[in-house]
Short mmCIF file of C-alpha atoms in Angstrom, two decimals:
data_model
loop_
_atom_site.label_atom_id
_atom_site.label_comp_id
_atom_site.label_asym_id
_atom_site.label_seq_id
_atom_site.Cartn_x
_atom_site.Cartn_y
_atom_site.Cartn_z
CA MET V 12 -41.74 15.57 -54.61
CA SER V 13 -38.96 15.92 -52.05
CA GLU V 14 -40.88 18.77 -50.24
CA LEU V 15 -43.46 15.88 -49.58
CA ILE V 16 -41.02 13.08 -48.97
CA VAL V 17 -38.56 14.74 -46.57
CA PRO V 18 -41.04 15.88 -43.84
CA ALA V 19 -42.71 12.54 -43.98
CA LEU V 20 -39.32 10.66 -43.52
CA LEU V 21 -38.53 12.98 -40.61
CA GLU V 22 -41.96 12.18 -39.16
CA THR V 23 -41.51 8.59 -39.43
CA LEU V 24 -37.99 8.75 -37.83
CA TYR V 25 -39.41 10.76 -35.01
CA MET V 26 -42.24 8.46 -34.34
CA VAL V 27 -39.99 5.39 -34.55
CA PHE V 28 -37.30 6.82 -32.43
CA PHE V 29 -39.36 7.99 -29.56
CA SER V 30 -41.64 5.03 -29.57
CA THR V 31 -38.69 2.61 -29.50
CA ILE V 32 -37.29 4.52 -26.42
CA PHE V 33 -40.81 4.53 -24.52
CA SER V 34 -41.64 0.81 -25.44
CA LEU V 35 -38.12 -0.20 -24.12
CA ILE V 36 -38.72 1.81 -20.94
CA ILE V 37 -41.94 0.00 -20.39
CA GLY V 38 -40.92 -3.31 -21.95
CA LEU V 39 -37.39 -3.81 -20.36
CA PRO V 40 -38.51 -4.01 -16.79
CA LEU V 41 -41.43 -6.31 -17.79
CA GLY V 42 -39.11 -8.60 -19.56
CA ILE V 43 -36.75 -8.75 -16.55
CA LEU V 44 -39.65 -9.36 -14.13
CA LEU V 45 -40.82 -12.12 -16.37
CA VAL V 46 -37.50 -13.96 -16.14
CA ILE V 47 -36.78 -13.46 -12.50
CA THR V 48 -40.19 -14.28 -11.20
CA GLU V 49 -40.64 -17.50 -13.17
CA LYS V 50 -40.52 -20.89 -11.47
CA GLY V 51 -36.82 -21.60 -10.64
CA GLY V 52 -35.95 -17.90 -11.10
CA ILE V 53 -33.78 -15.91 -8.86
CA TRP V 54 -36.90 -14.17 -7.37
CA GLU V 55 -39.63 -16.68 -7.72
CA LYS V 56 -43.09 -15.15 -7.63
CA SER V 57 -45.61 -17.35 -9.38
CA MET V 58 -48.64 -15.11 -8.99
CA LEU V 59 -46.81 -11.97 -10.36
CA ASN V 60 -45.39 -13.90 -13.12
CA GLN V 61 -48.74 -15.45 -14.20
CA THR V 62 -50.54 -12.08 -14.00
CA LEU V 63 -47.83 -10.27 -15.91
CA SER V 64 -47.74 -12.99 -18.60
CA GLY V 65 -51.68 -12.85 -18.95
CA ILE V 66 -51.66 -9.09 -19.31
CA ILE V 67 -48.98 -9.12 -21.89
CA ASN V 68 -50.80 -11.91 -23.81
CA VAL V 69 -53.97 -9.90 -23.87
CA LEU V 70 -52.19 -6.75 -25.21
CA ARG V 71 -50.45 -8.65 -27.83
CA SER V 72 -53.67 -10.08 -28.97
CA PHE V 73 -55.21 -6.77 -30.02
CA PRO V 74 -54.87 -5.79 -33.61
CA PHE V 75 -52.74 -2.66 -33.79
CA ILE V 76 -55.53 -0.48 -35.32
CA ILE V 77 -57.96 -1.30 -32.61
CA LEU V 78 -55.54 -0.85 -29.83
CA MET V 79 -54.75 2.56 -31.23
CA ILE V 80 -58.37 3.81 -31.27
CA LEU V 81 -58.77 2.30 -27.71
CA LEU V 82 -55.88 4.39 -26.60
CA PHE V 83 -57.05 7.58 -28.13
CA PRO V 84 -58.09 8.80 -24.50
CA LEU V 85 -54.68 8.06 -23.24
CA SER V 86 -53.09 10.04 -26.03
CA ARG V 87 -55.23 12.92 -25.19
CA LEU V 88 -54.35 12.80 -21.68
CA ILE V 89 -50.59 12.68 -22.34
CA VAL V 90 -50.12 14.83 -25.37
CA GLY V 91 -53.37 16.70 -25.41
CA SER V 92 -54.41 15.46 -28.78
CA THR V 93 -55.31 12.27 -30.71
CA ILE V 94 -53.93 13.01 -34.02
CA GLY V 95 -50.44 14.01 -35.34
CA THR V 96 -47.18 12.51 -34.94
CA LYS V 97 -46.64 13.12 -31.29
CA ALA V 98 -50.03 11.65 -30.32
CA THR V 99 -49.17 8.62 -32.23
CA ILE V 100 -46.04 7.77 -30.15
CA VAL V 101 -48.47 6.87 -27.10
CA PRO V 102 -50.31 3.93 -28.87
CA LEU V 103 -47.14 2.86 -30.82
CA SER V 104 -45.12 2.59 -27.53
CA ILE V 105 -47.84 0.67 -25.70
CA ALA V 106 -48.48 -1.55 -28.53
CA ALA V 107 -44.85 -2.43 -28.89
CA ALA V 108 -44.06 -2.74 -25.13
CA PRO V 109 -45.50 -6.19 -24.56
CA PHE V 110 -43.63 -7.32 -27.74
CA VAL V 111 -40.47 -5.83 -26.25
CA ALA V 112 -41.17 -7.59 -23.02
CA ARG V 113 -41.28 -10.94 -24.66
CA ILE V 114 -38.29 -10.32 -26.74
CA ILE V 115 -36.27 -9.35 -23.55
CA GLU V 116 -37.59 -12.28 -21.76
CA SER V 117 -36.37 -14.71 -24.50
CA ALA V 118 -32.98 -13.03 -24.79
CA LEU V 119 -32.36 -13.13 -21.02
CA LYS V 120 -33.52 -16.79 -20.73
CA GLU V 121 -30.63 -17.76 -23.03
CA VAL V 122 -28.11 -16.88 -20.20
CA ASP V 123 -26.64 -20.19 -18.85
CA ARG V 124 -28.31 -21.12 -15.76
CA GLY V 125 -24.74 -22.04 -14.40
CA VAL V 126 -23.35 -18.62 -14.73
CA VAL V 127 -26.34 -17.31 -12.62
CA GLU V 128 -25.67 -19.99 -10.05
CA ALA V 129 -22.00 -19.14 -10.00
CA SER V 130 -22.90 -15.47 -9.33
CA LEU V 131 -25.33 -16.61 -6.43
CA SER V 132 -22.45 -18.66 -5.03
CA MET V 133 -20.27 -15.41 -4.94
CA GLY V 134 -23.00 -13.64 -3.01
CA ALA V 135 -24.38 -11.52 -5.69
CA THR V 136 -27.67 -9.71 -4.99
CA ILE V 137 -30.78 -9.93 -7.42
CA PRO V 138 -30.17 -6.41 -8.89
CA GLN V 139 -26.47 -7.38 -9.33
CA ILE V 140 -27.38 -10.54 -11.13
CA VAL V 141 -29.75 -8.67 -13.52
CA PHE V 142 -27.47 -5.82 -14.40
CA LYS V 143 -24.12 -7.35 -14.10
CA VAL V 144 -24.87 -10.92 -15.40
CA LEU V 145 -28.21 -11.27 -17.27
CA ILE V 146 -28.05 -8.11 -19.36
CA PRO V 147 -24.37 -8.02 -20.29
CA GLU V 148 -24.42 -11.89 -21.01
CA SER V 149 -27.46 -11.56 -23.24
CA MET V 150 -26.49 -8.21 -25.09
CA PRO V 151 -26.04 -9.75 -28.49
CA SER V 152 -29.56 -11.18 -28.34
CA LEU V 153 -30.86 -8.12 -26.82
CA VAL V 154 -29.58 -5.99 -29.73
CA MET V 155 -31.29 -8.38 -32.23
CA GLY V 156 -34.37 -8.03 -30.36
CA ILE V 157 -34.25 -4.28 -30.31
CA THR V 158 -33.47 -4.33 -34.02
CA LEU V 159 -36.58 -6.39 -34.59
CA THR V 160 -38.61 -3.95 -32.33
CA ILE V 161 -37.61 -0.91 -34.39
CA ILE V 162 -38.32 -2.82 -37.55
CA ASN V 163 -41.83 -3.62 -36.29
CA LEU V 164 -42.36 -0.02 -35.15
CA ILE V 165 -41.55 1.20 -38.73
CA GLY V 166 -44.39 -1.11 -39.91
CA TYR V 167 -46.65 -0.08 -37.24
CA SER V 168 -45.87 3.63 -37.85
CA ALA V 169 -46.95 3.26 -41.40
CA MET V 170 -50.37 1.91 -40.17
CA ALA V 171 -50.45 4.73 -37.72
CA GLY V 172 -50.51 7.04 -40.60
CA ALA V 173 -53.85 5.75 -41.61
CA ILE V 174 -55.47 7.45 -38.64
CA GLY V 175 -53.58 10.79 -38.83
CA GLY V 176 -50.25 9.93 -37.62
CA GLY V 177 -48.36 11.30 -40.54
CA GLY V 178 -45.01 9.84 -41.83
CA LEU V 179 -44.15 7.81 -45.00
CA GLY V 180 -47.08 5.40 -44.42
CA ASP V 181 -49.50 8.37 -44.38
CA LEU V 182 -47.88 9.79 -47.50
CA ALA V 183 -48.17 6.48 -49.36
CA ILE V 184 -51.79 5.98 -48.51
CA ARG V 185 -52.85 9.68 -49.18
CA TYR V 186 -50.94 10.35 -52.39
CA GLY V 187 -50.20 6.86 -53.62
CA LEU V 188 -53.49 5.12 -53.04
CA TYR V 189 -56.19 7.83 -52.75
CA ARG V 190 -54.76 10.18 -55.53
CA PHE V 191 -53.31 7.45 -57.72
CA GLN V 192 -49.65 9.12 -57.61
CA THR V 193 -47.97 5.86 -58.15
CA ASP V 194 -44.46 7.56 -58.03
CA ILE V 195 -44.87 8.94 -54.56
CA MET V 196 -46.20 5.44 -53.41
CA ILE V 197 -43.06 3.79 -54.93
CA VAL V 198 -40.75 6.32 -53.50
CA SER V 199 -42.21 6.04 -49.94
CA VAL V 200 -42.22 2.35 -49.94
CA THR V 201 -38.68 2.28 -51.28
CA ILE V 202 -37.46 4.51 -48.42
CA ILE V 203 -39.30 2.25 -45.91
CA ILE V 204 -37.55 -0.82 -47.52
CA VAL V 205 -34.21 0.95 -47.33
CA LEU V 206 -34.72 1.92 -43.67
CA VAL V 207 -35.52 -1.68 -42.65
CA GLN V 208 -32.69 -3.10 -44.60
CA GLY V 209 -30.35 -0.45 -43.08
CA ILE V 210 -31.41 -1.01 -39.47
CA GLN V 211 -31.35 -4.79 -39.85
CA LEU V 212 -27.85 -4.47 -41.37
CA ILE V 213 -26.62 -2.37 -38.39
CA GLY V 214 -28.37 -4.47 -35.87
CA ASN V 215 -26.53 -7.54 -37.20
CA LYS V 216 -23.17 -5.86 -37.32
CA ILE V 217 -23.54 -4.68 -33.63
CA ALA V 218 -24.68 -7.95 -32.48
CA VAL V 219 -21.75 -9.75 -34.03
CA SER V 220 -19.18 -7.45 -32.89
CA ILE V 221 -20.20 -7.62 -29.20
CA ASN V 222 -20.67 -11.47 -29.19
CA LYS V 223 -17.76 -12.83 -27.36
CA LYS V 224 -19.16 -16.52 -27.31
CA MET F 5 -13.48 -28.59 12.80
CA LEU F 6 -14.67 -26.48 10.06
CA ILE F 7 -17.89 -27.90 8.73
CA ARG F 8 -20.39 -29.81 10.63
CA VAL F 9 -23.55 -31.31 8.93
CA GLU F 10 -26.26 -32.73 11.17
CA ASN F 11 -29.08 -34.89 10.06
CA LEU F 12 -29.33 -33.19 6.64
CA SER F 13 -32.15 -34.30 4.31
CA LYS F 14 -33.55 -32.88 1.21
CA VAL F 15 -36.83 -34.02 -0.10
CA TYR F 16 -38.32 -33.18 -3.51
CA LYS F 17 -42.05 -33.41 -4.03
CA ASN F 18 -42.82 -35.09 -7.37
CA ASN F 19 -46.54 -35.48 -7.98
CA ASN F 20 -47.24 -35.81 -4.31
CA GLU F 21 -44.66 -38.42 -4.04
CA GLU F 22 -41.73 -37.52 -1.75
CA VAL F 23 -38.29 -38.40 -3.28
CA TYR F 24 -35.24 -38.29 -0.91
CA ALA F 25 -32.34 -36.70 -2.74
CA LEU F 26 -30.37 -36.71 0.78
CA LYS F 27 -31.25 -38.79 3.64
CA ASN F 28 -29.96 -38.01 7.15
CA ILE F 29 -26.40 -37.10 6.26
CA ASN F 30 -24.04 -36.52 9.15
CA LEU F 31 -20.59 -35.23 8.37
CA GLU F 32 -17.59 -33.52 9.86
CA ILE F 33 -15.04 -31.95 7.72
CA ASN F 34 -11.77 -30.55 9.31
CA SER F 35 -10.16 -27.41 8.75
CA GLY F 36 -7.40 -27.64 6.02
CA GLU F 37 -8.56 -31.08 4.73
CA ILE F 38 -9.39 -32.04 1.18
CA PHE F 39 -12.58 -33.92 1.64
CA GLY F 40 -13.92 -35.95 -1.33
CA ILE F 41 -17.43 -37.10 -1.97
CA ILE F 42 -17.73 -39.64 -4.44
CA GLY F 43 -20.91 -41.27 -6.01
CA LEU F 44 -22.62 -42.25 -9.19
CA SER F 45 -24.70 -39.69 -11.00
CA GLY F 46 -27.94 -39.19 -9.18
CA ALA F 47 -26.65 -40.28 -5.97
CA GLY F 48 -27.20 -36.99 -4.34
CA LYS F 49 -23.65 -35.68 -4.15
CA SER F 50 -24.30 -32.58 -6.06
CA THR F 51 -27.26 -31.73 -3.84
CA LEU F 52 -25.05 -32.29 -0.87
CA ILE F 53 -22.37 -29.84 -1.92
CA ARG F 54 -24.91 -27.29 -3.10
CA CYS F 55 -26.64 -27.46 0.49
CA LEU F 56 -23.23 -26.27 1.95
CA ASN F 57 -23.70 -22.84 0.59
CA ARG F 58 -27.50 -23.23 0.21
CA LEU F 59 -27.75 -23.04 -3.52
CA GLU F 60 -30.02 -25.78 -2.67
CA GLU F 61 -32.26 -25.33 0.45
CA PRO F 62 -32.16 -28.36 2.75
CA THR F 63 -35.43 -29.67 3.86
CA GLU F 64 -34.24 -30.79 7.36
CA GLY F 65 -31.11 -30.77 9.36
CA LYS F 66 -28.43 -28.15 10.22
CA ILE F 67 -25.04 -27.12 8.69
CA PHE F 68 -22.35 -25.19 10.65
CA ILE F 69 -19.28 -23.70 9.15
CA ASP F 70 -17.00 -22.48 11.83
CA ASP F 71 -19.77 -22.41 14.31
CA THR F 72 -21.92 -20.23 12.03
CA GLU F 73 -25.25 -21.99 11.32
CA ILE F 74 -25.62 -21.66 7.69
CA THR F 75 -29.04 -23.30 7.64
CA ASN F 76 -30.40 -20.39 9.94
CA LEU F 77 -29.13 -17.42 8.11
CA ASN F 78 -31.20 -14.65 6.61
CA LYS F 79 -30.70 -13.69 2.92
CA LYS F 80 -28.21 -11.03 3.79
CA ASP F 81 -26.03 -12.86 6.12
CA LEU F 82 -26.14 -15.81 3.65
CA ARG F 83 -24.74 -13.53 0.83
CA ASN F 84 -22.03 -12.43 3.05
CA ILE F 85 -21.04 -15.78 3.96
CA ARG F 86 -21.36 -17.11 0.37
CA SER F 87 -18.68 -14.48 -0.59
CA GLU F 88 -16.30 -16.22 1.79
CA ILE F 89 -16.85 -19.59 0.09
CA GLY F 90 -15.34 -20.25 -3.22
CA MET F 91 -16.99 -22.54 -5.75
CA ILE F 92 -15.88 -24.02 -8.98
CA PHE F 93 -18.08 -26.00 -11.45
CA GLN F 94 -17.90 -28.75 -13.88
CA HIS F 95 -18.71 -26.40 -16.74
CA PHE F 96 -16.55 -23.37 -15.35
CA ASN F 97 -19.54 -21.00 -15.43
CA LEU F 98 -17.51 -18.04 -16.62
CA LEU F 99 -19.15 -14.89 -17.93
CA SER F 100 -18.82 -15.16 -21.67
CA SER F 101 -19.07 -11.41 -22.02
CA LYS F 102 -16.10 -10.66 -19.84
CA ASN F 103 -12.51 -11.39 -20.51
CA VAL F 104 -10.19 -13.24 -18.15
CA TYR F 105 -9.38 -10.13 -16.14
CA GLU F 106 -12.86 -9.00 -15.68
CA ASN F 107 -13.96 -12.55 -14.76
CA ILE F 108 -11.49 -12.74 -11.92
CA ALA F 109 -12.46 -9.10 -10.87
CA PHE F 110 -16.15 -10.02 -10.89
CA PRO F 111 -16.46 -11.13 -7.20
CA LEU F 112 -14.45 -8.21 -6.01
CA GLU F 113 -16.62 -5.94 -7.97
CA LEU F 114 -19.72 -7.39 -6.44
CA GLU F 115 -18.17 -6.64 -2.97
CA GLY F 116 -17.76 -3.03 -3.98
CA LYS F 117 -13.92 -3.15 -3.83
CA ASN F 118 -12.31 0.01 -5.49
CA LYS F 119 -10.31 -0.32 -8.77
CA LYS F 120 -6.96 -0.14 -7.27
CA GLU F 121 -7.56 -2.97 -4.93
CA ILE F 122 -9.19 -5.05 -7.62
CA ASN F 123 -6.22 -4.44 -10.03
CA GLU F 124 -3.75 -5.57 -7.53
CA ARG F 125 -5.61 -8.66 -6.37
CA VAL F 126 -6.41 -9.83 -9.92
CA LYS F 127 -2.76 -9.42 -10.98
CA THR F 128 -1.77 -11.60 -8.01
CA LEU F 129 -4.27 -14.24 -8.87
CA LEU F 130 -3.46 -14.17 -12.66
CA ARG F 131 0.26 -14.79 -11.77
CA TYR F 132 -0.65 -17.56 -9.16
CA VAL F 133 -2.81 -19.43 -11.88
CA ASP F 134 -0.19 -18.76 -14.54
CA LEU F 135 -2.48 -16.94 -16.87
CA GLU F 136 -0.86 -13.48 -17.16
CA ASP F 137 -0.66 -13.60 -20.89
CA LYS F 138 -4.28 -14.58 -21.28
CA LYS F 139 -5.72 -11.75 -19.19
CA LEU F 140 -7.46 -9.95 -22.24
CA SER F 141 -8.73 -13.22 -23.77
CA TYR F 142 -12.42 -14.22 -23.58
CA PRO F 143 -13.40 -17.58 -22.14
CA SER F 144 -14.34 -18.85 -25.69
CA GLN F 145 -10.74 -18.39 -26.57
CA LEU F 146 -9.47 -20.66 -23.76
CA SER F 147 -8.99 -24.47 -23.40
CA GLY F 148 -10.98 -26.30 -20.67
CA GLY F 149 -8.07 -26.21 -18.22
CA GLN F 150 -7.38 -22.56 -18.73
CA LYS F 151 -11.08 -21.88 -18.12
CA GLN F 152 -11.01 -23.95 -14.80
CA ARG F 153 -7.94 -22.07 -13.80
CA VAL F 154 -9.73 -18.78 -14.29
CA ALA F 155 -12.62 -20.04 -12.35
CA ILE F 156 -10.19 -21.06 -9.44
CA ALA F 157 -8.69 -17.65 -9.56
CA ARG F 158 -12.15 -16.15 -9.38
CA ALA F 159 -13.09 -18.49 -6.47
CA LEU F 160 -10.05 -17.37 -4.70
CA ALA F 161 -10.52 -13.73 -5.22
CA ASN F 162 -12.26 -12.91 -1.90
CA ASN F 163 -9.66 -15.05 0.19
CA PRO F 164 -12.11 -17.76 1.02
CA LYS F 165 -11.40 -20.22 3.79
CA LEU F 166 -13.49 -22.97 2.02
CA LEU F 167 -13.50 -23.99 -1.64
CA LEU F 168 -16.30 -26.17 -2.99
CA SER F 169 -15.63 -28.09 -6.25
CA ASP F 170 -18.74 -29.52 -7.93
CA GLU F 171 -17.23 -32.01 -10.42
CA GLY F 172 -14.41 -29.47 -11.14
CA THR F 173 -12.52 -31.79 -13.27
CA SER F 174 -15.11 -33.95 -14.83
CA ALA F 175 -15.23 -32.05 -18.09
CA LEU F 176 -11.40 -32.30 -18.48
CA ASP F 177 -9.06 -34.75 -19.99
CA PRO F 178 -6.88 -36.79 -17.83
CA LYS F 179 -3.75 -34.73 -18.26
CA THR F 180 -5.58 -31.46 -17.54
CA THR F 181 -7.38 -33.13 -14.65
CA LYS F 182 -4.03 -33.86 -13.04
CA SER F 183 -2.65 -30.26 -13.45
CA ILE F 184 -5.85 -28.91 -11.94
CA LEU F 185 -5.81 -31.28 -8.96
CA GLN F 186 -2.01 -30.16 -8.52
CA LEU F 187 -3.22 -26.52 -8.44
CA LEU F 188 -5.97 -27.41 -5.83
CA ASN F 189 -3.37 -29.11 -3.71
CA ARG F 190 -0.98 -26.29 -3.87
CA ILE F 191 -3.84 -23.87 -2.91
CA ARG F 192 -4.58 -25.99 0.02
CA LYS F 193 -0.98 -26.19 1.23
CA GLU F 194 -0.20 -22.51 0.62
CA PHE F 195 -3.40 -20.84 1.83
CA GLY F 196 -4.51 -23.48 4.33
CA LEU F 197 -7.79 -23.66 2.51
CA THR F 198 -10.33 -26.44 3.19
CA ILE F 199 -11.59 -28.14 -0.13
CA VAL F 200 -14.75 -30.17 -0.48
CA LEU F 201 -15.17 -31.73 -3.75
CA ILE F 202 -17.48 -34.03 -5.31
CA THR F 203 -16.61 -36.30 -8.24
CA HIS F 204 -17.41 -39.60 -9.73
CA GLN F 205 -13.83 -40.19 -10.57
CA MET F 206 -11.82 -42.30 -8.13
CA GLU F 207 -8.54 -40.98 -9.61
CA VAL F 208 -9.51 -37.56 -8.11
CA ILE F 209 -10.06 -38.89 -4.66
CA LYS F 210 -6.81 -40.99 -5.05
CA ASP F 211 -4.72 -38.08 -6.12
CA ILE F 212 -5.57 -35.25 -3.62
CA CYS F 213 -8.17 -36.31 -1.01
CA ASP F 214 -7.49 -36.98 2.64
CA ARG F 215 -10.71 -38.49 3.39
CA VAL F 216 -13.55 -39.44 1.36
CA ALA F 217 -17.37 -40.11 1.80
CA ILE F 218 -19.22 -42.55 -0.57
CA ILE F 219 -22.68 -41.60 -1.29
CA GLU F 220 -25.38 -43.83 -2.64
CA ASN F 221 -29.15 -43.12 -2.97
CA GLY F 222 -28.75 -39.98 -0.87
CA GLU F 223 -26.92 -41.79 2.05
CA ILE F 224 -23.41 -41.81 3.08
CA ILE F 225 -22.67 -45.55 2.99
CA GLU F 226 -18.95 -45.23 3.84
CA LEU F 227 -16.67 -42.63 5.20
CA ASP F 228 -13.05 -42.96 6.10
CA THR F 229 -9.52 -42.01 5.15
CA VAL F 230 -8.73 -42.55 1.47
CA GLU F 231 -6.09 -45.13 2.43
CA GLU F 232 -8.59 -47.07 4.51
CA VAL F 233 -11.15 -47.16 1.78
CA PHE F 234 -8.60 -48.10 -0.68
CA ALA F 235 -6.99 -50.85 1.36
CA ASN F 236 -10.23 -52.04 2.96
CA PRO F 237 -13.48 -51.14 1.14
CA LYS F 238 -16.27 -52.09 3.25
CA THR F 239 -19.31 -51.75 0.73
CA LYS F 240 -19.78 -53.11 -2.70
CA THR F 241 -19.90 -49.64 -4.19
CA ALA F 242 -16.68 -48.62 -2.50
CA SER F 243 -14.84 -51.72 -3.84
CA GLU F 244 -16.20 -51.24 -7.32
CA PHE F 245 -14.88 -47.57 -7.37
CA VAL F 246 -11.61 -48.98 -6.04
CA SER F 247 -11.33 -51.74 -8.42
CA ASN F 248 -11.96 -49.45 -11.34
CA LEU F 249 -8.52 -48.13 -10.76
CA LYS F 250 -7.00 -51.61 -10.40
CA THR F 251 -5.73 -53.09 -13.56
CA ASN F 252 -6.03 -56.77 -14.50
CA ILE F 253 -8.02 -57.60 -11.39
CA GLU F 254 -10.58 -59.23 -13.32
CA GLU F 255 -8.22 -61.49 -15.35
CA GLU F 256 -7.17 -63.48 -12.30
CA ILE F 257 -10.57 -65.32 -12.32
CA LYS F 258 -9.56 -66.94 -15.55
CA TYR F 259 -6.62 -68.84 -13.84
CA GLU F 260 -7.56 -72.40 -13.17
CA LYS F 261 -7.07 -73.66 -9.71
CA LYS F 262 -4.59 -76.36 -9.43
CA PRO F 263 -4.28 -78.94 -6.59
CA GLU F 264 -1.79 -77.95 -3.88
CA SER F 265 -2.17 -74.16 -4.74
CA LYS F 266 -4.10 -71.29 -3.48
CA LEU F 267 -4.83 -68.04 -5.24
CA VAL F 268 -4.34 -65.05 -2.90
CA ARG F 269 -4.80 -61.55 -3.29
CA LEU F 270 -2.61 -59.30 -1.05
CA GLY F 271 -2.96 -55.69 -0.23
CA PHE F 272 0.03 -53.61 1.02
CA LEU F 273 -0.50 -50.33 2.66
CA GLY F 274 2.10 -47.57 3.40
CA GLU F 275 5.23 -49.04 5.04
CA ASN F 276 4.42 -52.54 4.18
CA SER F 277 4.43 -51.88 0.47
CA LYS F 278 8.25 -51.30 0.93
CA LYS F 279 9.13 -54.50 2.59
CA PRO F 280 10.32 -57.50 0.56
CA ILE F 281 7.36 -59.61 1.79
CA VAL F 282 7.26 -61.99 -1.02
CA SER F 283 10.90 -62.90 -0.91
CA ASN F 284 10.73 -63.24 2.96
CA MET F 285 7.72 -65.72 2.40
CA ILE F 286 9.63 -67.85 -0.01
CA LYS F 287 12.68 -68.13 2.22
CA ASN F 288 10.77 -68.83 5.27
CA PHE F 289 8.30 -71.40 3.99
CA ASP F 290 8.62 -74.29 1.76
CA ILE F 291 6.41 -72.87 -0.97
CA ASP F 292 6.66 -71.28 -4.40
CA VAL F 293 5.15 -68.03 -5.38
CA ASN F 294 3.76 -67.32 -8.72
CA ILE F 295 2.95 -63.64 -9.33
CA LEU F 296 -0.24 -63.32 -11.58
CA SER F 297 -0.88 -59.55 -11.38
CA GLY F 298 -0.02 -56.63 -9.36
CA ASN F 299 -0.09 -52.73 -9.18
CA ILE F 300 0.67 -49.91 -6.91
CA ASN F 301 -1.54 -46.80 -6.37
CA GLU F 302 0.02 -43.73 -5.30
CA LEU F 303 -2.25 -41.89 -2.82
CA MET F 304 -1.86 -38.35 -1.51
CA THR F 305 0.12 -39.46 1.61
CA THR F 306 0.96 -43.09 1.02
CA SER F 307 0.96 -45.88 -1.46
CA ILE F 308 -1.14 -49.04 -1.78
CA GLY F 309 0.03 -52.26 -3.49
CA ASN F 310 -2.05 -55.02 -4.71
CA LEU F 311 -0.68 -58.27 -5.60
CA THR F 312 -2.44 -61.47 -6.80
CA VAL F 313 -0.22 -64.50 -6.29
CA GLU F 314 -0.55 -68.16 -6.55
CA LEU F 315 1.00 -70.04 -3.63
CA LEU F 316 2.24 -73.45 -4.59
CA GLY F 317 3.07 -76.19 -2.00
CA LYS F 318 1.59 -78.46 0.67
CA ASP F 319 -1.50 -77.24 2.22
CA GLU F 320 -0.13 -76.87 5.78
CA GLU F 321 2.83 -74.87 4.54
CA ILE F 322 0.46 -72.51 2.57
CA ASP F 323 -1.69 -72.01 5.73
CA ARG F 324 1.50 -71.33 7.77
CA ALA F 325 2.49 -68.75 5.11
CA ILE F 326 -0.98 -67.21 5.11
CA GLN F 327 -0.84 -67.01 8.99
CA TRP F 328 2.49 -65.21 8.77
CA LEU F 329 1.27 -62.80 6.19
CA THR F 330 -1.73 -61.87 8.45
CA LYS F 331 0.67 -61.40 11.28
CA GLU F 332 2.73 -59.05 9.15
CA ASN F 333 -0.52 -56.85 8.66
CA ILE F 334 -0.90 -57.77 5.06
CA ARG F 335 -4.48 -57.54 3.86
CA LEU F 336 -5.16 -60.99 2.39
CA GLU F 337 -8.08 -62.52 0.61
CA VAL F 338 -8.08 -66.04 -0.51
CA ILE F 339 -9.85 -66.40 -3.86
#
């Protein structure tokens, strides 16, 4: 069984790792923009804020499976294929990015307005406030948010298996469901549970250890 | 003169209704002075102090600091001038993710100073505010007074010539308030700093301010030296603030007025509070003096005494005594 499980696990880890990185690359700047451009923010731009917020809401409304199919052309453009683990990273990253943006937004919003004001009174620039105040001050919440994103992506990646993405979800469906090999189903699901538990545990530990509040 | 505020107004639009947070404020604050702005909450004092470094944008009017027109600066120049103005806050506003050392280093880091410079400056400041042993502690591990001392050190990091205090002692207990005020006073003396502070506590004004402006409904209703406002408050709000500090003042009303007597409230200022006025009065006039209540408030530069007395005797003797008191420059009020 392990000759099936091990490659599938590696595929899952590969998908989740890279889609986490890419969704952060897209989502982090969006989340920052949402916070600084809002009313009363340090770079107030109402139009931009509302447009961004609208786009994010639309993207988040799509069921993941539909979004994935819609993004097939983009996958082909970027990785040259629509199936396989690599191709799945594209829709996974894009599906998770708006979620990441909202998570980052809510984490940054927790930063005390007074601290931002104090930084302004010291003559800090907008980038200085973002990178030296907002992000370090909200680090524990950001870590919790990223943990949540990884766990969500494990779930999404299992679904992605259904359309040729590979990984543990794919294994559970192909062997467990279609071929009635319940043992493989149980093992795959158990591994996913262990992954989720482990990541949550590590996330909590890190968040607590960096929280100085 | 260091700060000049001309015709400053701040208007908030609220459902097409214009609300004046500040109305036509004119002020001059001298270099090296501790200038207090007192008012009840919602009076506009916080808006006023925030206008000085444009954390709040004024709607109308001009502000000059040492001939630089603050209200006219572009964003870059404004940032530069802000780094020369220190500011402390009611809730300290320290970075919770940075320790004491890093918090004090923060404004220097923003200025792009090198590590060695930062290290020297922070060490000096830590010694100055007496927190050397706490340099690796995080704000959450400090008491309110310690946090404010860190905030003061941070505000001083760039050698400002002006320090703004936005209710800097309002979240502290009376004893800690005193120690923070002493620190501010020491800073003013040693660095020749100008301090502008807002507060709703008359004790703060009394303890360290040279001059005070009383603000109500966005307007300055009284502005004078602290001695003058204490000795001779002109508006109702001012006398309320002053009388909050006086003890027993309300009790005198309970005393019944007897025939051939007058209740008089006497105010002594500076030199007068050291003279034996009451004893002279008894010797010179054929009256008796019954002391009902009294207190002395120690101000920054002088002391103010308040005494409520009952003068017993013939009407004309009492009147003569009162005339004599007026001539001796005693503030006097017949109740």
